[in-house]
């Protein structure tokens, strides 16, 4: 059995801090050259605690690196029409380089319709079918922020992915499915032999045990247990579920998909929750926002 001390944390916070410093330098340089400063807008609908935390972190990251940011908040009851009109305004507003609509949206709003309304050139979340199609064809576009953040985390921590068996658990449109495509591409990171597992997968434990790189994005606390992990595997935990914790003033804590104590005994690298994938998602969004501005030739 691998010695627990051999396990290394894949520290998303430290990696994201390095990216933020690079972006802050890029902003300083743009200022010096009299160029436009990147400007990200974020729309949030309703008062879901998780969404508020994520969007606040995105705005905070903008402030830290010197990007401009605009936060647009709507009550849960906002009409689809009002939201669609705001998206049209943001599409046309030359001061805004990129914007996101935080998901999930309330039931009465059609998420696909909203996503389709965003100008693909400002779609810094990479959720528009045009950007997802470009990703599949390996054409330049915006990669979805969480998958892109995971690739960057692997790259900056020198994790070798070439020829490895990678199992992605969870097939969401914004994480599992795009990640399975990105890791299978002929690139670095990439060239994995990817299995996309999901709720209907037979023999999930055996399939996971075959993974050199195991990525879980199902949103179920402690779903991945020690017996599902191969000795020496690289484990990436995308889960961020709020669970009750009476010992904390705020009453909750974040829990990943991975049973950390068990799995960390066996793996070579593991992302913590919090401080793993989350900060990398935000860093990717910032990278995409600067890219959106640069692609407009500004
Ligand atoms: N909800 C959960 N993750 C994300 C994300 O990366 N972007 C948006 N817009 N909504 C989300």
Tab-separated table of N, CA and C and ligand atoms in Angstrom, residues 51 54 58 100-104 125 127 145-146 174 281, ligand 1:
chain	number	residue	atom	x	y	z
A	51	UNK	N	-24.804	29.591	-5.322
A	51	UNK	CA	-24.622	30.484	-6.478
A	51	UNK	C	-24.095	31.850	-6.034
A	54	UNK	N	-20.407	31.520	-5.302
A	54	UNK	CA	-19.575	31.401	-6.507
A	54	UNK	C	-19.464	32.739	-7.230
A	58	UNK	N	-16.207	35.199	-8.013
A	58	UNK	CA	-15.814	35.629	-9.362
A	58	UNK	C	-15.592	37.143	-9.388
A	100	UNK	N	-21.437	36.112	-17.840
A	100	UNK	CA	-21.965	34.787	-17.497
A	100	UNK	C	-23.350	34.945	-16.869
A	101	UNK	N	-24.133	33.923	-17.035
A	101	UNK	CA	-25.401	33.831	-16.303
A	101	UNK	C	-25.242	32.628	-15.383
A	102	UNK	N	-25.221	32.887	-14.097
A	102	UNK	CA	-24.977	31.786	-13.162
A	102	UNK	C	-26.131	30.786	-13.207
A	103	UNK	N	-25.785	29.519	-13.285
A	103	UNK	CA	-26.777	28.439	-13.311
A	103	UNK	C	-26.781	27.737	-11.948
A	104	UNK	N	-27.825	27.109	-11.528
A	104	UNK	CA	-29.093	26.927	-12.245
A	104	UNK	C	-29.979	28.159	-12.181
A	125	UNK	N	-18.062	31.557	-20.258
A	125	UNK	CA	-18.295	30.273	-19.591
A	125	UNK	C	-18.114	29.118	-20.571
A	127	UNK	N	-20.352	27.885	-22.614
A	127	UNK	CA	-21.532	27.004	-22.574
A	127	UNK	C	-22.336	27.030	-23.877
A	145	UNK	N	-15.277	26.639	-18.123
A	145	UNK	CA	-14.305	27.056	-17.103
A	145	UNK	C	-13.820	25.913	-16.190
A	146	UNK	N	-14.709	25.046	-15.739
A	146	UNK	CA	-14.253	23.991	-14.819
A	146	UNK	C	-13.356	22.980	-15.536
A	174	UNK	N	-21.733	20.804	-18.372
A	174	UNK	CA	-20.716	21.824	-18.082
A	174	UNK	C	-19.424	21.255	-17.497
A	281	UNK	N	-11.564	26.969	-11.479
A	281	UNK	CA	-12.704	27.370	-12.326
A	281	UNK	C	-12.718	28.892	-12.464
B	1	LIG	N1	-23.092	26.798	-12.014
B	1	LIG	C1	-22.180	25.900	-11.569
B	1	LIG	N2	-20.991	26.095	-12.174
B	1	LIG	C2	-21.148	27.135	-13.012
B	1	LIG	C3	-20.270	27.813	-13.900
B	1	LIG	O1	-19.089	27.483	-14.063
B	1	LIG	N3	-20.822	28.868	-14.568
B	1	LIG	C4	-22.122	29.230	-14.437
B	1	LIG	N4	-22.565	30.256	-15.172
B	1	LIG	N5	-22.963	28.621	-13.622
B	1	LIG	C5	-22.472	27.574	-12.912
